[in-house]
Coordinates of C-alpha atoms (C1' of nucleotides) in Angstrom, one line a residue:
Chain A
M21 CA -0.4 50.4 51.6
S22 CA 3.2 50.5 52.4
L23 CA 4.1 47.0 53.3
S24 CA 7.6 46.1 54.2
I25 CA 9.6 44.1 51.7
D26 CA 9.2 41.0 53.8
E27 CA 5.5 41.5 53.9
Q28 CA 5.4 41.9 50.2
L29 CA 7.4 38.8 49.6
N30 CA 5.1 37.0 52.0
V31 CA 2.0 38.1 50.1
L32 CA 3.7 36.9 46.8
S33 CA 4.6 33.5 48.3
R34 CA 1.0 32.4 48.3
R35 CA 1.1 31.9 44.5
C36 CA 4.8 31.6 43.8
E37 CA 6.4 28.3 43.4
R38 CA 9.8 29.7 42.9
I39 CA 11.4 33.1 42.8
V40 CA 14.8 33.1 41.1
P41 CA 16.8 34.6 42.6
E42 CA 14.9 35.8 45.5
A43 CA 17.6 38.1 46.8
D44 CA 17.5 39.8 43.4
L45 CA 13.8 40.5 43.6
R46 CA 14.2 41.8 47.1
K47 CA 16.8 44.2 45.9
K48 CA 14.6 45.4 43.1
L49 CA 11.7 45.9 45.4
Q50 CA 13.9 47.8 47.8
S51 CA 15.1 50.2 45.1
G52 CA 11.8 51.9 45.2
R53 CA 11.7 52.0 41.4
K54 CA 8.6 51.4 39.4
L55 CA 9.3 47.9 38.2
R56 CA 8.4 46.5 34.8
I57 CA 6.6 43.1 35.2
K58 CA 6.6 41.1 32.0
L59 CA 4.0 38.5 31.1
G60 CA 4.0 36.9 27.7
M61 CA 1.0 35.4 25.9
D62 CA 0.8 33.7 22.6
P63 CA -2.3 34.8 20.6
T64 CA -2.8 31.3 19.2
A65 CA -6.3 30.8 20.8
P66 CA -8.7 33.4 22.0
D67 CA -9.4 32.0 25.5
V68 CA -7.9 33.2 28.8
H69 CA -8.7 30.7 31.5
L70 CA -8.2 30.3 35.3
G71 CA -4.8 28.8 34.7
H72 CA -3.6 32.0 33.2
A73 CA -5.4 33.9 36.0
V74 CA -2.8 32.7 38.6
P75 CA 0.2 34.6 37.3
L76 CA -2.2 37.4 36.3
K77 CA -3.3 37.8 39.9
V78 CA 0.4 38.2 40.9
V79 CA 0.9 40.8 38.2
R80 CA -2.2 42.6 39.5
Q81 CA -0.6 42.6 42.9
F82 CA 2.5 44.2 41.6
Q83 CA 0.3 46.8 39.8
E84 CA -1.4 47.7 43.1
W85 CA 2.0 48.3 44.6
G86 CA 2.6 50.8 41.8
H87 CA 4.5 48.8 39.3
K88 CA 3.8 48.4 35.6
A89 CA 2.7 45.3 33.8
V90 CA 4.1 44.7 30.4
L91 CA 2.0 42.3 28.4
I92 CA 3.8 40.8 25.5
I93 CA 1.6 39.5 22.7
G94 CA 3.6 36.9 20.8
D95 CA 2.2 37.8 17.4
Y96 CA 5.4 37.0 15.6
T97 CA 5.7 33.5 16.9
A98 CA 2.0 32.8 16.2
R99 CA 2.5 34.0 12.7
V100 CA 5.2 31.5 12.1
G101 CA 2.9 28.8 13.3
D102 CA 3.9 26.1 15.8
P103 CA 3.8 22.7 14.3
S104 CA 4.4 20.7 17.5
G105 CA 1.9 17.9 17.8
R106 CA 2.7 15.8 14.8
N107 CA -0.6 14.8 13.2
T108 CA -2.3 18.1 13.4
T109 CA -0.4 20.6 11.3
R110 CA -1.5 23.8 12.9
P111 CA -2.7 26.2 10.4
V112 CA -0.7 29.4 10.3
L113 CA -2.8 32.1 11.7
T114 CA -3.5 35.1 9.5
G115 CA -2.8 38.6 10.6
E116 CA -6.5 39.2 11.1
Q117 CA -6.9 36.2 13.4
I118 CA -4.0 37.2 15.4
D119 CA -5.2 40.8 15.7
A120 CA -8.6 39.5 16.7
N121 CA -7.2 37.1 19.3
A122 CA -4.9 39.8 20.7
K123 CA -7.8 42.1 21.0
T124 CA -9.9 39.6 23.0
Y125 CA -6.9 38.8 25.1
V126 CA -6.6 42.3 26.2
E127 CA -10.3 42.4 27.0
Q128 CA -10.1 39.2 29.0
V129 CA -7.0 40.1 30.8
G130 CA -8.7 43.4 31.7
K131 CA -11.0 41.4 34.0
I132 CA -8.0 40.7 36.2
L133 CA -5.4 43.5 35.5
L134 CA -5.6 47.2 35.8
T135 CA -5.7 48.5 32.3
D136 CA -4.8 52.2 32.5
P137 CA -1.6 53.2 30.7
E138 CA 0.0 54.0 34.0
H139 CA -0.2 50.3 35.0
L140 CA -0.3 48.4 31.7
E141 CA 1.8 48.5 28.6
I142 CA 1.0 46.2 25.7
R143 CA 3.7 45.2 23.2
Y144 CA 3.8 42.9 20.2
N145 CA 7.0 41.0 19.7
G146 CA 6.7 41.4 15.9
E147 CA 7.8 44.9 16.7
W148 CA 11.4 43.7 16.9
F149 CA 11.4 40.2 15.4
S150 CA 10.0 41.4 12.1
K151 CA 13.1 43.6 11.7
M152 CA 15.7 40.9 12.4
G153 CA 17.8 39.6 9.5
L154 CA 19.4 36.2 9.3
S155 CA 22.7 37.5 10.7
D156 CA 20.8 38.8 13.8
V157 CA 19.1 35.5 14.2
I158 CA 22.4 33.6 14.0
K159 CA 23.9 35.9 16.6
L160 CA 21.0 35.2 18.9
L161 CA 21.4 31.5 18.3
A162 CA 25.1 31.6 19.1
K163 CA 24.2 32.7 22.7
K164 CA 23.3 29.2 23.8
T165 CA 24.4 25.6 23.2
V166 CA 22.4 22.6 22.2
A167 CA 23.2 21.0 25.5
Q168 CA 21.9 24.0 27.3
M169 CA 18.6 23.9 25.4
L170 CA 18.3 20.2 25.9
A171 CA 18.6 20.8 29.6
R172 CA 15.0 21.9 29.6
E173 CA 13.1 19.1 31.1
D174 CA 10.4 18.7 28.5
F175 CA 12.9 18.9 25.6
A176 CA 15.0 16.3 27.4
N177 CA 12.1 14.0 27.9
R178 CA 11.0 14.3 24.3
Y179 CA 14.4 13.8 23.0
K180 CA 14.9 10.7 25.1
S181 CA 11.6 9.2 24.2
G182 CA 12.0 9.9 20.5
V183 CA 9.3 12.5 20.1
D184 CA 10.5 14.9 17.5
I185 CA 11.7 18.4 18.4
R186 CA 11.6 20.8 15.5
L187 CA 14.5 23.2 15.3
H188 CA 12.3 26.3 15.7
E189 CA 11.0 24.9 18.9
L190 CA 14.5 24.9 20.3
I191 CA 14.9 28.6 19.6
Y192 CA 11.6 29.5 21.3
P193 CA 13.3 30.1 24.6
L194 CA 15.7 32.4 23.0
M195 CA 13.0 34.4 21.3
Q196 CA 11.1 34.6 24.5
G197 CA 14.2 35.7 26.3
Y198 CA 14.9 38.3 23.7
D199 CA 11.6 39.9 24.4
S200 CA 12.9 40.5 27.9
V201 CA 16.0 42.2 26.5
M202 CA 13.9 44.5 24.3
I203 CA 11.5 45.7 26.9
D204 CA 13.9 45.8 29.9
A205 CA 11.9 43.6 32.1
D206 CA 12.7 43.7 35.8
V207 CA 10.6 40.7 36.6
E208 CA 9.1 38.0 34.4
M209 CA 6.0 36.1 35.5
G210 CA 5.0 32.7 34.2
G211 CA 3.7 29.3 35.0
S212 CA 6.2 26.9 36.4
D213 CA 6.7 25.3 33.0
Q214 CA 8.1 28.6 31.9
L215 CA 11.0 28.7 34.4
F216 CA 13.6 27.7 31.9
N217 CA 12.5 30.1 29.2
N218 CA 12.3 32.9 31.7
L219 CA 15.8 32.2 32.9
V220 CA 17.1 32.4 29.4
G221 CA 15.7 35.9 29.3
R222 CA 17.7 36.7 32.4
D223 CA 20.9 35.4 30.8
L224 CA 20.3 37.3 27.5
Q225 CA 19.7 40.5 29.4
E226 CA 23.0 40.2 31.3
D227 CA 24.7 39.2 28.1
A228 CA 23.5 42.5 26.6
G229 CA 25.0 44.4 29.5
K230 CA 21.6 45.0 31.2
P231 CA 20.4 44.0 34.7
G232 CA 18.9 40.5 34.6
Q233 CA 15.2 40.0 35.4
A234 CA 14.0 38.2 38.4
V235 CA 11.9 35.3 37.6
I236 CA 8.7 34.3 39.4
V237 CA 6.8 31.2 38.5
T238 CA 3.5 30.2 39.8
P239 CA 2.2 26.6 40.2
L240 CA 0.3 25.2 37.3
L241 CA -3.4 25.0 37.9
V242 CA -4.9 21.5 37.4
G243 CA -7.9 21.5 35.1
T244 CA -11.4 20.3 35.6
D245 CA -10.5 16.7 34.9
G246 CA -8.5 16.6 38.1
H247 CA -5.1 15.6 36.9
M248 CA -3.8 17.5 33.9
K249 CA -2.7 21.0 33.7
M250 CA -5.5 23.3 32.7
S251 CA -5.3 24.1 29.0
K252 CA -7.4 25.0 26.1
S253 CA -6.4 22.0 24.0
K254 CA -7.2 19.5 26.8
G255 CA -10.7 21.0 27.1
N256 CA -10.4 21.0 30.9
Y257 CA -10.5 24.7 31.4
I258 CA -12.7 27.3 32.9
G259 CA -12.5 30.5 30.8
V260 CA -12.5 33.9 32.5
T261 CA -15.3 34.9 30.2
D262 CA -17.4 31.7 30.6
P263 CA -21.0 32.5 31.6
P264 CA -21.8 32.2 35.3
S265 CA -24.4 29.5 34.9
G266 CA -25.8 27.2 32.3
Q267 CA -24.4 24.0 31.0
D268 CA -20.9 25.4 30.3
G269 CA -21.1 27.9 33.1
M270 CA -18.5 28.5 35.8
F271 CA -20.8 27.4 38.6
G272 CA -21.3 23.9 37.2
K273 CA -17.7 23.5 36.2
I274 CA -16.5 24.4 39.6
M275 CA -19.1 22.1 41.3
S276 CA -17.9 19.2 39.3
L277 CA -14.3 19.7 40.2
P278 CA -12.8 16.8 42.2
D279 CA -12.7 17.6 46.0
S280 CA -9.0 17.1 45.9
L281 CA -8.5 20.3 44.0
M282 CA -10.4 22.6 46.4
E283 CA -7.4 23.6 48.5
V284 CA -5.2 24.5 45.6
Y285 CA -8.0 26.4 43.9
Y286 CA -8.7 28.4 47.1
T287 CA -5.0 29.1 47.5
L288 CA -4.3 30.2 44.0
L289 CA -7.5 31.9 43.0
T290 CA -8.9 33.5 46.1
D291 CA -7.4 35.8 48.7
L292 CA -9.1 34.1 51.6
P293 CA -6.8 33.1 54.5
A294 CA -6.0 29.5 54.8
T295 CA -7.4 29.5 58.4
E296 CA -10.7 30.2 56.8
Y297 CA -10.9 27.8 53.9
K298 CA -9.1 24.8 55.3
P299 CA -11.7 24.1 58.0
L300 CA -14.5 24.8 55.6
I301 CA -13.2 22.2 53.1
A302 CA -12.7 19.7 55.8
Q303 CA -16.1 20.1 57.3
D304 CA -18.3 20.8 54.3
P305 CA -16.7 20.0 51.0
R306 CA -19.9 20.8 49.1
G307 CA -20.4 24.1 50.8
A308 CA -16.7 24.9 50.2
K309 CA -17.2 24.3 46.6
I310 CA -20.3 26.5 46.4
R311 CA -18.5 29.3 48.2
L312 CA -15.6 29.0 45.8
A313 CA -17.9 29.1 42.8
K314 CA -19.6 32.2 44.1
Y315 CA -16.2 33.8 44.9
I316 CA -14.9 33.3 41.4
I317 CA -18.1 34.4 39.7
T318 CA -18.3 37.5 41.9
W319 CA -14.7 38.3 40.9
L320 CA -15.1 37.8 37.2
H321 CA -18.7 38.7 36.8
S322 CA -20.7 40.2 39.7
A323 CA -22.1 39.3 43.1
E324 CA -25.6 39.3 41.5
A325 CA -24.5 36.8 38.9
A326 CA -23.1 34.6 41.6
D327 CA -26.4 34.6 43.5
A328 CA -28.3 33.9 40.4
A329 CA -26.0 31.1 39.4
E330 CA -26.3 29.5 42.8
A331 CA -30.1 29.7 42.7
E332 CA -30.2 28.2 39.3
F333 CA -27.9 25.4 40.3
I334 CA -30.0 24.4 43.3
K335 CA -33.1 24.5 41.2
V336 CA -31.8 22.4 38.4
F337 CA -29.5 19.9 40.1
S338 CA -30.4 19.7 43.7
N339 CA -34.2 19.8 43.0
K340 CA -33.9 18.2 39.6
G341 CA -35.8 21.1 37.9
V342 CA -35.5 22.7 34.6
P343 CA -33.3 25.8 34.0
D344 CA -34.8 29.1 33.0
E345 CA -32.4 29.7 30.2
M346 CA -31.3 27.1 27.7
P347 CA -30.3 27.1 24.1
E348 CA -33.2 26.7 21.6
V349 CA -33.5 24.9 18.3
Q350 CA -36.2 25.6 15.8
V351 CA -37.8 22.5 14.3
S352 CA -40.6 22.0 11.8
T353 CA -44.0 20.8 13.0
D354 CA -43.9 17.8 10.8
A355 CA -43.7 14.3 12.3
Q356 CA -40.1 13.3 12.4
K357 CA -37.5 11.0 13.9
L358 CA -35.9 12.3 17.0
A359 CA -32.2 11.6 16.2
P360 CA -31.7 14.3 13.7
V361 CA -33.3 16.8 16.1
I362 CA -30.8 15.8 18.7
V363 CA -28.0 16.4 16.2
K364 CA -29.5 19.7 15.3
A365 CA -29.7 20.7 18.9
G366 CA -25.9 20.0 19.1
L367 CA -26.3 17.2 21.7
A368 CA -24.8 14.5 19.4
S369 CA -22.4 14.7 16.4
S370 CA -24.2 12.1 14.3
N371 CA -27.5 10.4 13.9
S372 CA -25.9 7.2 15.0
E373 CA -24.6 8.7 18.2
A374 CA -28.0 10.2 18.9
I375 CA -29.7 6.8 18.4
R376 CA -27.2 5.2 20.7
K377 CA -27.9 7.8 23.4
I378 CA -31.6 7.1 23.1
K379 CA -30.9 3.4 23.5
E380 CA -28.8 4.2 26.5
G381 CA -31.7 5.9 28.2
A382 CA -30.0 9.2 28.2
V383 CA -32.6 11.2 26.5
S384 CA -35.8 12.7 27.9
L385 CA -38.5 15.0 26.5
D386 CA -40.3 17.3 29.0
G387 CA -38.9 15.1 31.8
Q388 CA -40.2 11.9 30.3
K389 CA -37.4 9.5 29.8
L390 CA -37.6 7.8 26.3
A391 CA -37.6 4.1 25.9
P392 CA -34.7 2.5 24.0
T393 CA -36.9 1.7 21.1
D394 CA -38.2 5.3 20.7
F395 CA -35.5 6.1 18.2
Q396 CA -37.8 4.5 15.6
K397 CA -40.8 6.6 16.5
D398 CA -42.0 9.8 14.8
F399 CA -42.4 12.8 17.0
T400 CA -44.4 16.0 16.4
F401 CA -43.4 19.2 18.0
D402 CA -46.3 21.6 18.0
K403 CA -45.4 23.3 21.3
P404 CA -42.0 24.1 23.0
T405 CA -40.5 21.0 24.4
V406 CA -37.5 20.5 26.7
L407 CA -35.0 18.0 25.4
K408 CA -32.5 16.7 27.9
L409 CA -29.5 14.5 27.2
G410 CA -27.3 13.9 30.2
R411 CA -26.7 17.2 31.9
K412 CA -27.6 19.2 28.9
F413 CA -30.9 20.9 28.1
V414 CA -32.2 22.3 24.8
R415 CA -35.6 23.8 24.2
I416 CA -37.2 22.6 21.0
V417 CA -39.4 25.3 19.4
P418 CA -41.8 24.7 16.5
A419 CA -40.7 26.8 13.6
Chain B
rG12 C1' 23.0 8.6 0.5
rG13 C1' 23.1 3.4 3.0
rG14 C1' 21.2 -0.3 6.8
rC15 C1' 17.5 -1.7 10.2
rG16 C1' 12.9 -0.8 12.1
rU17 C1' 7.9 1.4 12.3
rG18 C1' 2.9 3.6 10.7
rU19 C1' -4.1 0.1 13.3
rA20 C1' -10.0 3.8 15.8
rC21 C1' -9.4 10.0 20.6
rC22 C1' -4.5 7.9 22.9
rG23 C1' -1.7 3.4 24.0
rA24 C1' -1.8 -1.4 22.0
rA25 C1' -3.4 -6.6 19.9
rG26 C1' -4.4 -8.7 15.3
rU27 C1' 0.2 -11.6 10.1
rG28 C1' -5.4 -14.3 4.4
rG29 C1' -11.8 -15.5 5.7
rU30 C1' -15.5 -16.2 12.0
rC31 C1' -12.6 -8.0 11.7
rA32 C1' -16.2 -2.2 12.4
rA33 C1' -11.3 -4.8 14.2
rA34 C1' -9.3 -7.9 21.2
rC35 C1' -7.5 -5.4 25.6
rG36 C1' -6.3 -0.9 28.5
rG37 C1' -6.8 4.4 29.2
rG38 C1' -9.8 8.5 28.1
rA39 C1' -14.5 10.3 26.8
rC40 C1' -19.8 9.9 26.9
rG41 C1' -24.3 7.9 29.0
rG42 C1' -27.2 5.1 33.2
rA43 C1' -27.6 3.7 38.7
rC44 C1' -25.8 5.7 43.4
rU45 C1' -24.3 10.8 45.1
rG46 C1' -22.7 16.5 47.1
rU47 C1' -23.0 17.7 38.8
rA48 C1' -17.1 15.2 44.4
rA49 C1' -14.6 10.5 45.1
rA50 C1' -15.3 5.3 45.0
rU51 C1' -18.2 1.4 42.9
rC52 C1' -21.4 -1.2 39.3
rC53 C1' -23.6 -1.2 34.3
rG54 C1' -23.7 0.4 29.1
rU55 C1' -21.8 3.0 24.7
rU56 C1' -17.5 4.7 22.0
rG57 C1' -16.9 4.9 12.4
rG58 C1' -21.3 6.3 9.3
rC59 C1' -26.2 5.5 7.2
rU60 C1' -32.6 5.5 4.7
rC61 C1' -30.1 0.4 11.0
rU62 C1' -32.1 -6.9 12.5
rG63 C1' -29.3 -4.8 6.8
rC64 C1' -25.9 -1.7 4.0
rC65 C1' -21.5 1.5 3.3
rU66 C1' -16.5 3.4 4.5
rU67 C1' -12.2 2.6 7.6
rC68 C1' -6.2 -0.4 9.7
rG69 C1' -0.1 5.7 6.3
rU70 C1' -1.0 6.3 0.4
rU71 C1' -1.5 4.2 -4.4
rG72 C1' -1.5 0.0 -7.3
rG73 C1' -1.4 -5.3 -7.5
rU74 C1' -2.1 -10.9 -6.1
rU75 C1' -6.6 -13.6 -4.4
rC76 C1' -13.2 -16.1 -4.7
rG77 C1' -11.7 -13.1 -0.3
rA78 C1' -6.5 -8.6 2.5
rA79 C1' -5.6 -4.7 8.4
rU80 C1' -3.1 -9.3 7.3
rC81 C1' 0.7 -11.3 1.0
rC82 C1' 3.6 -8.3 -3.1
rA83 C1' 5.3 -3.4 -5.3
rA84 C1' 6.1 1.6 -5.3
rC85 C1' 5.6 5.8 -2.7
rC86 C1' 5.0 9.0 1.8
rG87 C1' 5.9 9.9 7.2
rC88 C1' 8.6 8.8 11.6
rG89 C1' 12.6 6.5 14.7
rC90 C1' 17.5 4.3 15.5
rC91 C1' 22.4 3.3 13.5
rC92 C1' 26.2 4.4 9.6
rA93 C1' 27.9 8.4 6.2

RNA sequence: GGGCGUGUACCGAAGUGGUCAAACGGGACGGACUGUAAAUCCGUUGGCUCUGCCUUCGUUGGUUCGAAUCCAACCGCGCCCA
């Protein structure tokens, strides 16, 4: 349990892209104090995914060494509403939505972190921001210059390429940094895109006459598409509460990852030694993927769920079978066209799309592929029937 | 406040009076192949009561037999000047 400081830093290095400044972190670890490890989350969407899991795993590591995680829920910033992304004015979230999101956050984060009060403190930044007056805000703004803010890479890029930057976005780093001042963070965790914001926190703390936090950033996890950062809005994420199997389950999502991602996923999401997974990936990429899928499901669900998911996967995809569990739609027993049924089953968003899919040969009933002209036919469902479109299955049940 | 630009489908981007539901690329989705990988090939990518009809090219109103294309006003965005 009592690793030397060097050993601790070595453990951390697996998931840390940068530690700034490393000497400072070393000093904090040496002090023997119980450190406060800050991690901020915006409750704008209710899903925690594997991309978040990377810094969370590091936080968990700190917890196990006896330190305390401080989770900041950015309720105040969410309440203001972030209009970045020009054409989609994001609706301002209501207090209830934020509370609901925050609650599920804490639940989901609990899959990864220790949640007892000794190890976890949860704070909402509305606690201090809601009390600030304009003069306080101006004082905060005066801490930094425009040039300093524009030094941030993504601001600089947007500015250069003419994508607008709203003024409140410029002050986000300051707000986030102010959180660090208020909770006396010793260390702030984040993805590598947070480096700038986190360093602002360090500056603000020192400016306030407090010790500055050390900043640790983790690599960004690439999403299931294989090239963009995992994020909710890109739809390329694996949620920590996703079901183990099924069409949107973890097993399938992990199996469909590009091989090129295997090594990073093993490094960031498992604790297996490189000497073990590297040869595995090289020799048997498919086996490596199955092992990874089972590892992650065991971690976030259970070993039994992992076995079941594997069995299901082999049955459905390796042996082209039919899954045990699938969503059901109730449909009347009258003769009817198939397209509306496909829409009702959620496999297409319009009749036209459903008809196209039939014409493309993507649709089958009980394993019988439909002919392109079958969209004109009437079908009668007097017994349960398995409808398949692409990889997705739905059971049609007579009502 | 002034000048100059610009606004096309999920994104980028053609199209400057009819042959435009709108080229092309990316993405996405399907099919073949496979390891639900990659690569490759093929198809689809506004809606509908589907061999036809309806609605779309920032918004509204006009010109015209006919407009994404011309005119006007308005709105958004960018750059420059103040």
